[in-house]
Amino acid sequence: MKRLFLLITLCLSLVSSNVIAAGPLQLVTAGPGNRIHGVDISKWQHPYDKPINFAKMAKAGVRFVMIKGSDSQAPADAIAKKYLIADRAAAQVAGLYTGFYYFSYLPDTTKKAAIIADAKAQAQKTIWRLGEIGGYTEQDLPVALDLETNCVRIISGVCKKYASKANVTLWAKTWLAEVEAKTNRKPFVYSYPNFLQSAMSRSTELAKYPLWIAAYGKHPAVPSNHPGMKSVGCFAHSWTKSNCQADYQIWQYTSCGKGSKYGVASSRIDLNVFSGSEDKFYALTKGIWQPEAIDLLPFNEPTTATLISSVTSLTTNESANFVVDAVRPDGTPVVTGSVRFVSADSLVKAGVQDVIRSASGRWTLKISGLSAGPYVGFVEYFDESQTHANSVIPVMFDVTQGPTPTPKPLPTKKPAQKPVDACAGQIRN
């Protein structure tokens, strides 16, 4: 009997030594300036799909991690979802607080109604993603809106059109209000000082949302250093205080943290510090939100695709252009997906297809490099995530032979540029 008791005691001891304590770790001020330290991560911290050692990250003094969780672009969104689900669970098991950010692209339109509809659709994507991971717990920080570009039209890698300050602000207010109303937590706004000043209008409505500011080159350990300060004058934006300092909650102070120190396989990682006390930090984690059935991602929800404009004839020197709308059963834009042309004849090459997203639920499909002849097929709205069902529109058009274009001279080969040190002037912690 005594031997049995000793055996049971030994087994319990072995089990308990390998169990990680449930719940978050105690907050520590291990970051620069004796502040709560955090990181933010995305696919770049998973080279060759390697996992992150969150236990090592916690031992390095990190207490919160912001994870890229969603994106306006469908391919990037699928990658973000994969890592969010795995990383959030692993980070919380290691005792870290977690949050996720939504990387946003704005719609290519100046119509207010379309801007509002797009912001609501992208907010819905964020709410669905939060629902997919079970909603908010008290180990979660609020989601963040990553808003750092106002380019709405890129051609050959060059931005050809920017959204106005009024339209960027309208879009941001709409997205933030939608997410707040559903989750009962104010989302973060992530951006950098020059964008907040030059691309957005000042607004007391925006200022009520917590700011996560990116500003490099100044060390947070120096008490006189503040993020986003000019040597002369102020960055004038919604979060600027009377003393020119930014009213921020989180400061991303470098993108050049040493990856191996924090348990990631990449050479670099973004580092952050929290601005306030432990009580201020805990206040951001209050309010549990659990999704209801309506908040969960639909599966093959019926859709209706419509051609807004199309082409019936063109030459081989032109592109066939189609503007396509796709809506949900309630008439609101679909949240994800794309469009393509599918030829009815599988032997016919359907040219080179480029898709330009104008807004949620609206795309311009450009088909170039077509040979002369008749084309019969359909324009298809499709969604690889299977959130929305596919929808097709039959189309027919004729392509006639155009004049042979004059060959363009080959560009002069430029000498190779010296590699740029992306971490020059940054803190390597």
Protein backbone atom coordinates (compact mmCIF):
# COMPACT_ATOMS: atom_id res chain seq x y z
CA MET A 1 0.00 0.00 0.00
CA LYS A 2 2.83 2.35 0.90
CA ARG A 3 4.58 1.57 -2.43
CA LEU A 4 1.33 2.35 -4.31
CA PHE A 5 0.99 5.68 -2.47
CA LEU A 6 4.60 6.62 -3.36
CA LEU A 7 4.02 5.68 -7.02
CA ILE A 8 0.87 7.85 -7.25
CA THR A 9 2.67 10.77 -5.59
CA LEU A 10 5.57 10.46 -8.06
CA CYS A 11 3.22 10.38 -11.06
CA LEU A 12 1.32 13.46 -9.85
CA SER A 13 4.60 15.27 -9.35
CA LEU A 14 5.76 14.47 -12.89
CA VAL A 15 2.44 15.58 -14.41
CA SER A 16 2.31 18.83 -12.48
CA SER A 17 5.86 19.74 -13.48
CA ASN A 18 4.87 19.64 -17.17
CA VAL A 19 1.56 21.50 -16.95
CA ILE A 20 1.54 25.18 -17.83
CA ALA A 21 -0.52 27.24 -15.44
CA ALA A 22 -3.85 28.29 -16.96
CA GLY A 23 -4.57 31.97 -17.47
CA PRO A 24 -2.36 34.98 -18.11
CA LEU A 25 0.99 35.59 -16.48
CA GLN A 26 1.40 38.41 -14.02
CA LEU A 27 2.23 41.66 -15.79
CA VAL A 28 5.84 42.76 -15.48
CA THR A 29 7.45 46.04 -16.48
CA ALA A 30 10.31 44.39 -18.32
CA GLY A 31 10.22 46.65 -21.35
CA PRO A 32 12.30 49.79 -22.00
CA GLY A 33 11.54 52.53 -19.50
CA ASN A 34 10.07 49.94 -17.11
CA ARG A 35 6.96 49.51 -19.20
CA ILE A 36 4.86 46.50 -20.18
CA HIS A 37 6.55 44.97 -23.22
CA GLY A 38 4.83 43.56 -26.30
CA VAL A 39 5.41 42.34 -29.84
CA ASP A 40 3.38 42.16 -33.02
CA ILE A 41 3.67 39.30 -35.49
CA SER A 42 2.47 38.10 -38.90
CA LYS A 43 3.52 35.54 -41.51
CA TRP A 44 6.98 37.13 -41.58
CA GLN A 45 7.72 35.61 -38.15
CA HIS A 46 7.03 32.15 -39.62
CA PRO A 47 9.77 31.66 -42.26
CA TYR A 48 9.39 28.23 -43.85
CA ASP A 49 6.25 27.85 -41.73
CA LYS A 50 8.27 27.52 -38.52
CA PRO A 51 6.31 27.88 -35.24
CA ILE A 52 6.91 30.56 -32.61
CA ASN A 53 8.23 29.66 -29.16
CA PHE A 54 5.85 31.75 -27.04
CA ALA A 55 7.22 30.31 -23.79
CA LYS A 56 10.64 31.77 -24.70
CA MET A 57 8.92 35.05 -25.62
CA ALA A 58 7.29 35.17 -22.19
CA LYS A 59 10.60 34.44 -20.45
CA ALA A 60 12.08 37.44 -22.32
CA GLY A 61 9.57 39.63 -20.48
CA VAL A 62 6.92 40.02 -23.20
CA ARG A 63 3.35 40.13 -21.93
CA PHE A 64 1.21 40.95 -24.98
CA VAL A 65 1.31 40.01 -28.65
CA MET A 66 -0.69 41.59 -31.48
CA ILE A 67 -1.22 39.14 -34.35
CA LYS A 68 -2.15 39.94 -37.94
CA GLY A 69 -5.58 38.37 -38.12
CA SER A 70 -7.25 39.60 -41.28
CA ASP A 71 -6.66 41.58 -44.49
CA SER A 72 -8.71 43.37 -47.14
CA GLN A 73 -7.09 41.19 -49.83
CA ALA A 74 -8.35 37.59 -50.00
CA PRO A 75 -4.99 35.73 -50.42
CA ALA A 76 -3.36 37.67 -47.56
CA ASP A 77 -6.47 37.18 -45.44
CA ALA A 78 -6.30 33.39 -45.79
CA ILE A 79 -2.66 33.36 -44.62
CA ALA A 80 -3.46 35.68 -41.72
CA LYS A 81 -6.33 33.44 -40.58
CA LYS A 82 -4.07 30.38 -40.55
CA TYR A 83 -1.49 31.97 -38.27
CA LEU A 84 -4.00 33.83 -36.08
CA ILE A 85 -5.77 30.64 -35.04
CA ALA A 86 -2.53 28.83 -34.19
CA ASP A 87 -0.63 31.75 -32.66
CA ARG A 88 -3.44 33.10 -30.49
CA ALA A 89 -4.01 29.71 -28.87
CA ALA A 90 -0.29 29.05 -28.31
CA ALA A 91 0.38 32.56 -26.97
CA GLN A 92 -2.49 32.36 -24.49
CA VAL A 93 -1.35 28.94 -23.27
CA ALA A 94 2.04 30.56 -22.61
CA GLY A 95 0.26 33.17 -20.47
CA LEU A 96 0.43 36.10 -22.90
CA TYR A 97 -2.33 38.59 -23.66
CA THR A 98 -3.30 38.63 -27.33
CA GLY A 99 -4.98 40.87 -29.84
CA PHE A 100 -5.23 40.90 -33.61
CA TYR A 101 -5.12 43.57 -36.27
CA TYR A 102 -6.97 44.03 -39.55
CA PHE A 103 -4.87 45.37 -42.44
CA SER A 104 -7.09 47.63 -44.51
CA TYR A 105 -7.21 48.89 -48.08
CA LEU A 106 -9.76 51.59 -48.89
CA PRO A 107 -12.21 51.47 -51.82
CA ASP A 108 -11.57 53.18 -55.15
CA THR A 109 -14.63 55.41 -55.04
CA THR A 110 -15.61 58.92 -54.00
CA LYS A 111 -19.29 58.15 -53.35
CA LYS A 112 -20.05 58.41 -49.64
CA ALA A 113 -22.67 55.66 -49.71
CA ALA A 114 -20.18 53.26 -51.34
CA ILE A 115 -17.44 54.20 -48.85
CA ILE A 116 -19.76 53.53 -45.92
CA ALA A 117 -20.92 50.22 -47.44
CA ASP A 118 -17.32 49.14 -47.97
CA ALA A 119 -16.31 50.04 -44.40
CA LYS A 120 -19.28 48.09 -43.03
CA ALA A 121 -18.41 45.07 -45.17
CA GLN A 122 -14.78 45.10 -43.99
CA ALA A 123 -15.95 45.51 -40.40
CA GLN A 124 -18.18 42.47 -40.90
CA LYS A 125 -15.14 40.47 -42.04
CA THR A 126 -13.37 41.46 -38.82
CA ILE A 127 -16.37 40.50 -36.65
CA TRP A 128 -16.66 37.15 -38.41
CA ARG A 129 -12.95 36.49 -37.83
CA LEU A 130 -13.33 37.36 -34.15
CA GLY A 131 -16.32 35.02 -34.03
CA GLU A 132 -14.27 32.23 -35.63
CA ILE A 133 -11.81 32.30 -32.72
CA GLY A 134 -14.57 32.35 -30.12
CA GLY A 135 -14.91 36.07 -29.41
CA TYR A 136 -13.19 38.08 -26.67
CA THR A 137 -11.96 36.63 -23.41
CA GLU A 138 -10.27 38.53 -20.59
CA GLN A 139 -6.94 37.48 -22.08
CA ASP A 140 -7.66 39.46 -25.24
CA LEU A 141 -6.92 43.08 -26.09
CA PRO A 142 -9.31 44.80 -28.53
CA VAL A 143 -8.83 44.29 -32.26
CA ALA A 144 -6.89 46.97 -34.12
CA LEU A 145 -7.55 48.72 -37.41
CA ASP A 146 -4.24 48.86 -39.29
CA LEU A 147 -4.70 52.00 -41.40
CA GLU A 148 -1.46 53.08 -43.05
CA THR A 149 -2.22 53.57 -46.74
CA ASN A 150 -4.71 55.80 -48.56
CA CYS A 151 -3.74 54.53 -52.01
CA VAL A 152 -6.84 53.14 -53.72
CA ARG A 153 -5.49 52.45 -57.22
CA ILE A 154 -2.14 50.80 -57.99
CA ILE A 155 -1.04 50.24 -61.59
CA SER A 156 2.26 48.47 -62.32
CA GLY A 157 3.34 48.96 -58.73
CA VAL A 158 2.73 52.73 -58.78
CA CYS A 159 -0.10 54.43 -56.90
CA LYS A 160 -2.25 56.39 -59.35
CA LYS A 161 -5.01 57.55 -57.01
CA TYR A 162 -5.31 58.45 -53.32
CA ALA A 163 -8.41 58.80 -51.16
CA SER A 164 -9.14 62.28 -49.79
CA LYS A 165 -8.73 63.06 -46.08
CA ALA A 166 -12.52 63.33 -45.73
CA ASN A 167 -13.08 59.92 -47.31
CA VAL A 168 -10.34 58.18 -45.29
CA THR A 169 -11.84 59.64 -42.12
CA LEU A 170 -15.39 58.65 -43.07
CA TRP A 171 -14.27 55.09 -43.82
CA ALA A 172 -12.33 54.80 -40.55
CA LYS A 173 -15.16 56.20 -38.41
CA THR A 174 -17.62 53.77 -39.99
CA TRP A 175 -15.39 50.71 -39.52
CA LEU A 176 -14.55 51.59 -35.91
CA ALA A 177 -18.17 52.30 -34.96
CA GLU A 178 -19.38 49.03 -36.51
CA VAL A 179 -16.82 46.90 -34.67
CA GLU A 180 -17.36 48.74 -31.38
CA ALA A 181 -21.14 48.40 -31.59
CA LYS A 182 -20.93 44.65 -32.10
CA THR A 183 -18.17 43.78 -29.61
CA ASN A 184 -18.66 46.44 -26.90
CA ARG A 185 -14.95 47.28 -26.97
CA LYS A 186 -13.29 50.23 -28.63
CA PRO A 187 -10.87 48.99 -31.33
CA PHE A 188 -7.33 50.32 -31.56
CA VAL A 189 -6.22 52.49 -34.46
CA TYR A 190 -2.73 51.58 -35.69
CA SER A 191 -0.86 54.09 -37.84
CA TYR A 192 2.09 56.47 -37.92
CA PRO A 193 2.16 60.23 -37.20
CA ASN A 194 2.58 61.57 -40.73
CA PHE A 195 -0.32 59.47 -42.04
CA LEU A 196 -2.59 60.53 -39.18
CA GLN A 197 -1.85 64.15 -40.02
CA SER A 198 -1.68 64.14 -43.82
CA ALA A 199 -4.25 61.48 -44.76
CA MET A 200 -6.97 61.98 -42.11
CA SER A 201 -9.05 64.88 -40.82
CA ARG A 202 -8.87 65.79 -37.14
CA SER A 203 -11.85 64.42 -35.26
CA THR A 204 -12.89 64.19 -31.62
CA GLU A 205 -14.88 61.11 -32.64
CA LEU A 206 -11.69 59.35 -33.74
CA ALA A 207 -9.80 60.47 -30.65
CA LYS A 208 -12.00 58.34 -28.38
CA TYR A 209 -10.41 55.20 -29.84
CA PRO A 210 -7.09 54.00 -28.34
CA LEU A 211 -4.06 54.75 -30.52
CA TRP A 212 -1.32 52.26 -31.36
CA ILE A 213 1.38 54.44 -32.87
CA ALA A 214 4.40 53.44 -34.95
CA ALA A 215 7.38 55.74 -34.46
CA TYR A 216 10.98 54.56 -34.72
CA GLY A 217 14.38 55.99 -33.83
CA LYS A 218 13.69 57.17 -30.26
CA HIS A 219 14.35 54.87 -27.34
CA PRO A 220 11.39 54.42 -24.95
CA ALA A 221 13.80 54.01 -22.03
CA VAL A 222 14.59 57.74 -22.17
CA PRO A 223 11.83 59.55 -20.19
CA SER A 224 11.99 62.66 -22.40
CA ASN A 225 11.39 60.65 -25.59
CA HIS A 226 7.86 60.51 -26.98
CA PRO A 227 6.64 58.86 -30.20
CA GLY A 228 5.94 61.00 -33.24
CA MET A 229 7.43 64.27 -32.04
CA LYS A 230 8.87 66.80 -34.48
CA SER A 231 12.02 68.71 -33.66
CA VAL A 232 10.03 71.88 -34.41
CA GLY A 233 6.23 72.13 -34.28
CA CYS A 234 3.57 69.43 -33.93
CA PHE A 235 2.11 66.56 -35.87
CA ALA A 236 -1.49 67.82 -35.80
CA HIS A 237 -3.85 64.86 -35.76
CA SER A 238 -6.80 63.57 -33.75
CA TRP A 239 -4.63 62.23 -30.91
CA THR A 240 -2.25 65.22 -30.55
CA LYS A 241 -2.27 66.82 -27.11
CA SER A 242 -1.64 70.50 -26.38
CA ASN A 243 2.04 69.77 -25.63
CA CYS A 244 2.46 68.14 -29.09
CA GLN A 245 2.71 64.65 -27.59
CA ALA A 246 0.53 61.85 -28.95
CA ASP A 247 -2.15 60.44 -26.66
CA TYR A 248 -1.26 56.81 -27.33
CA GLN A 249 -1.81 53.45 -25.61
CA ILE A 250 0.82 51.36 -27.43
CA TRP A 251 4.07 52.55 -29.01
CA GLN A 252 5.66 50.38 -31.68
CA TYR A 253 9.19 51.67 -31.19
CA THR A 254 11.16 49.44 -33.57
CA SER A 255 10.76 46.88 -36.34
CA CYS A 256 14.23 45.53 -35.62
CA GLY A 257 13.84 43.48 -32.48
CA LYS A 258 16.17 40.46 -32.42
CA GLY A 259 14.00 37.55 -33.45
CA SER A 260 15.90 34.77 -31.70
CA LYS A 261 15.65 36.62 -28.37
CA TYR A 262 11.85 36.45 -28.56
CA GLY A 263 11.41 32.91 -29.84
CA VAL A 264 10.79 33.60 -33.53
CA ALA A 265 12.65 32.09 -36.48
CA SER A 266 12.80 35.39 -38.38
CA SER A 267 15.75 37.73 -37.86
CA ARG A 268 13.48 40.66 -36.96
CA ILE A 269 10.33 41.33 -34.95
CA ASP A 270 8.34 44.48 -34.12
CA LEU A 271 8.57 45.58 -30.49
CA ASN A 272 6.09 47.66 -28.52
CA VAL A 273 5.63 49.23 -25.09
CA PHE A 274 2.38 49.99 -23.30
CA SER A 275 1.99 53.59 -22.20
CA GLY A 276 0.34 53.26 -18.81
CA SER A 277 -0.13 51.35 -15.59
CA GLU A 278 -1.22 47.76 -15.05
CA ASP A 279 -4.73 48.98 -14.20
CA LYS A 280 -4.88 50.86 -17.49
CA PHE A 281 -3.79 47.71 -19.32
CA TYR A 282 -6.32 45.52 -17.53
CA ALA A 283 -9.07 48.00 -18.40
CA LEU A 284 -8.56 47.19 -22.10
CA THR A 285 -9.24 43.50 -21.44
CA LYS A 286 -12.61 44.00 -19.76
CA GLY A 287 -15.80 42.94 -21.46
CA ILE A 288 -16.21 39.40 -22.75
CA TRP A 289 -17.94 39.05 -26.13
CA GLN A 290 -19.13 35.64 -27.26
CA PRO A 291 -20.47 35.33 -30.83
CA GLU A 292 -24.04 34.34 -31.52
CA ALA A 293 -25.06 32.33 -34.59
CA ILE A 294 -25.51 35.50 -36.64
CA ASP A 295 -21.91 36.51 -35.88
CA LEU A 296 -20.40 33.32 -37.30
CA LEU A 297 -19.08 33.00 -40.83
CA PRO A 298 -21.76 31.86 -43.31
CA PHE A 299 -21.11 28.84 -45.51
CA ASN A 300 -21.90 29.23 -49.22
CA GLU A 301 -24.34 32.05 -48.55
CA PRO A 302 -26.34 32.75 -51.76
CA THR A 303 -25.07 35.65 -53.86
CA THR A 304 -26.19 37.63 -56.89
CA ALA A 305 -23.61 38.86 -59.40
CA THR A 306 -24.46 41.64 -61.84
CA LEU A 307 -22.58 43.20 -64.78
CA ILE A 308 -22.50 46.95 -64.31
CA SER A 309 -20.66 47.45 -67.61
CA SER A 310 -19.25 45.11 -70.23
CA VAL A 311 -17.80 44.96 -73.75
CA THR A 312 -19.20 43.32 -76.88
CA SER A 313 -16.36 43.91 -79.34
CA LEU A 314 -12.73 44.99 -79.25
CA THR A 315 -9.42 44.55 -81.07
CA THR A 316 -6.45 42.45 -80.10
CA ASN A 317 -4.71 45.66 -78.98
CA GLU A 318 -7.40 46.37 -76.36
CA SER A 319 -8.52 44.75 -73.13
CA ALA A 320 -11.99 43.39 -72.50
CA ASN A 321 -13.28 45.23 -69.44
CA PHE A 322 -16.12 44.10 -67.16
CA VAL A 323 -17.34 45.84 -64.00
CA VAL A 324 -19.00 43.32 -61.68
CA ASP A 325 -21.07 43.73 -58.52
CA ALA A 326 -21.80 40.85 -56.12
CA VAL A 327 -24.24 41.17 -53.22
CA ARG A 328 -25.55 39.09 -50.34
CA PRO A 329 -29.24 38.14 -49.91
CA ASP A 330 -29.93 41.39 -48.00
CA GLY A 331 -28.45 43.49 -50.83
CA THR A 332 -25.24 44.43 -48.97
CA PRO A 333 -21.87 43.81 -50.68
CA VAL A 334 -20.18 40.45 -50.33
CA VAL A 335 -17.30 40.56 -47.87
CA THR A 336 -14.72 38.40 -49.63
CA GLY A 337 -14.10 36.72 -53.00
CA SER A 338 -13.09 37.86 -56.50
CA VAL A 339 -14.09 37.55 -60.18
CA ARG A 340 -12.76 35.85 -63.32
CA PHE A 341 -13.70 35.04 -66.91
CA VAL A 342 -14.20 31.37 -67.79
CA SER A 343 -14.38 30.38 -71.44
CA ALA A 344 -17.03 27.86 -72.51
CA ASP A 345 -14.39 26.28 -74.77
CA SER A 346 -11.65 24.81 -72.62
CA LEU A 347 -9.23 24.97 -75.58
CA VAL A 348 -9.58 28.75 -75.91
CA LYS A 349 -6.96 30.73 -74.03
CA ALA A 350 -8.78 33.33 -71.90
CA GLY A 351 -5.99 35.93 -72.11
CA VAL A 352 -4.27 37.60 -69.18
CA GLN A 353 -6.75 38.52 -66.48
CA ASP A 354 -6.23 41.38 -64.03
CA VAL A 355 -8.73 42.12 -61.28
CA ILE A 356 -8.99 45.58 -59.70
CA ARG A 357 -11.00 45.81 -56.49
CA SER A 358 -12.98 49.07 -56.51
CA ALA A 359 -14.78 48.38 -53.22
CA SER A 360 -16.22 45.47 -51.29
CA GLY A 361 -18.42 43.60 -53.75
CA ARG A 362 -17.25 45.50 -56.86
CA TRP A 363 -14.42 44.61 -59.22
CA THR A 364 -13.13 45.66 -62.64
CA LEU A 365 -11.97 42.64 -64.65
CA LYS A 366 -9.48 43.44 -67.43
CA ILE A 367 -8.64 40.71 -69.96
CA SER A 368 -5.72 41.45 -72.28
CA GLY A 369 -3.65 39.42 -74.76
CA LEU A 370 -6.70 37.94 -76.47
CA SER A 371 -6.44 36.39 -79.94
CA ALA A 372 -8.89 37.36 -82.68
CA GLY A 373 -12.17 35.43 -82.69
CA PRO A 374 -15.50 35.04 -80.87
CA TYR A 375 -15.56 34.42 -77.12
CA VAL A 376 -18.40 32.72 -75.26
CA GLY A 377 -18.34 31.97 -71.58
CA PHE A 378 -19.21 33.57 -68.26
CA VAL A 379 -17.90 36.04 -65.75
CA GLU A 380 -17.85 34.27 -62.40
CA TYR A 381 -17.89 35.68 -58.90
CA PHE A 382 -16.13 33.10 -56.74
CA ASP A 383 -15.09 32.84 -53.10
CA GLU A 384 -12.37 30.35 -52.23
CA SER A 385 -13.19 30.70 -48.52
CA GLN A 386 -16.72 29.39 -49.29
CA THR A 387 -18.24 32.17 -47.20
CA HIS A 388 -20.35 33.24 -50.18
CA ALA A 389 -21.62 30.98 -52.97
CA ASN A 390 -20.31 31.40 -56.51
CA SER A 391 -22.46 33.25 -59.04
CA VAL A 392 -22.07 33.39 -62.84
CA ILE A 393 -23.09 35.80 -65.61
CA PRO A 394 -23.08 34.58 -69.27
CA VAL A 395 -21.10 36.83 -71.64
CA MET A 396 -20.26 36.94 -75.37
CA PHE A 397 -17.84 39.24 -77.17
CA ASP A 398 -15.84 39.41 -80.42
CA VAL A 399 -12.17 40.24 -80.83
CA THR A 400 -10.90 41.47 -84.22
CA GLN A 401 -7.28 41.67 -85.31
CA GLY A 402 -5.74 45.06 -84.58
CA PRO A 403 -2.62 46.61 -86.17
CA THR A 404 0.70 45.12 -85.14
CA PRO A 405 2.16 47.41 -82.47
CA THR A 406 5.65 48.88 -82.92
CA PRO A 407 8.11 47.01 -80.65
CA LYS A 408 9.28 49.07 -77.70
CA PRO A 409 13.05 49.52 -77.29
CA LEU A 410 14.59 47.53 -74.46
CA PRO A 411 15.32 49.66 -71.38
CA THR A 412 18.92 50.48 -70.56
CA LYS A 413 20.19 48.17 -67.86
CA LYS A 414 20.82 50.08 -64.66
CA PRO A 415 23.70 49.22 -62.32
CA ALA A 416 22.72 47.13 -59.31
CA GLN A 417 21.89 49.21 -56.27
CA LYS A 418 23.66 48.69 -52.99
CA PRO A 419 21.55 46.85 -50.39
CA VAL A 420 19.74 49.13 -47.95
CA ASP A 421 19.93 48.53 -44.22
CA ALA A 422 16.27 48.56 -43.23
CA CYS A 423 17.25 48.86 -39.58
CA ALA A 424 19.48 51.93 -39.98
CA GLY A 425 18.64 54.40 -37.21
CA GLN A 426 16.36 51.90 -35.45
CA ILE A 427 16.66 50.27 -32.04
CA ARG A 428 17.95 46.70 -32.16
CA ASN A 429 16.67 45.30 -28.89
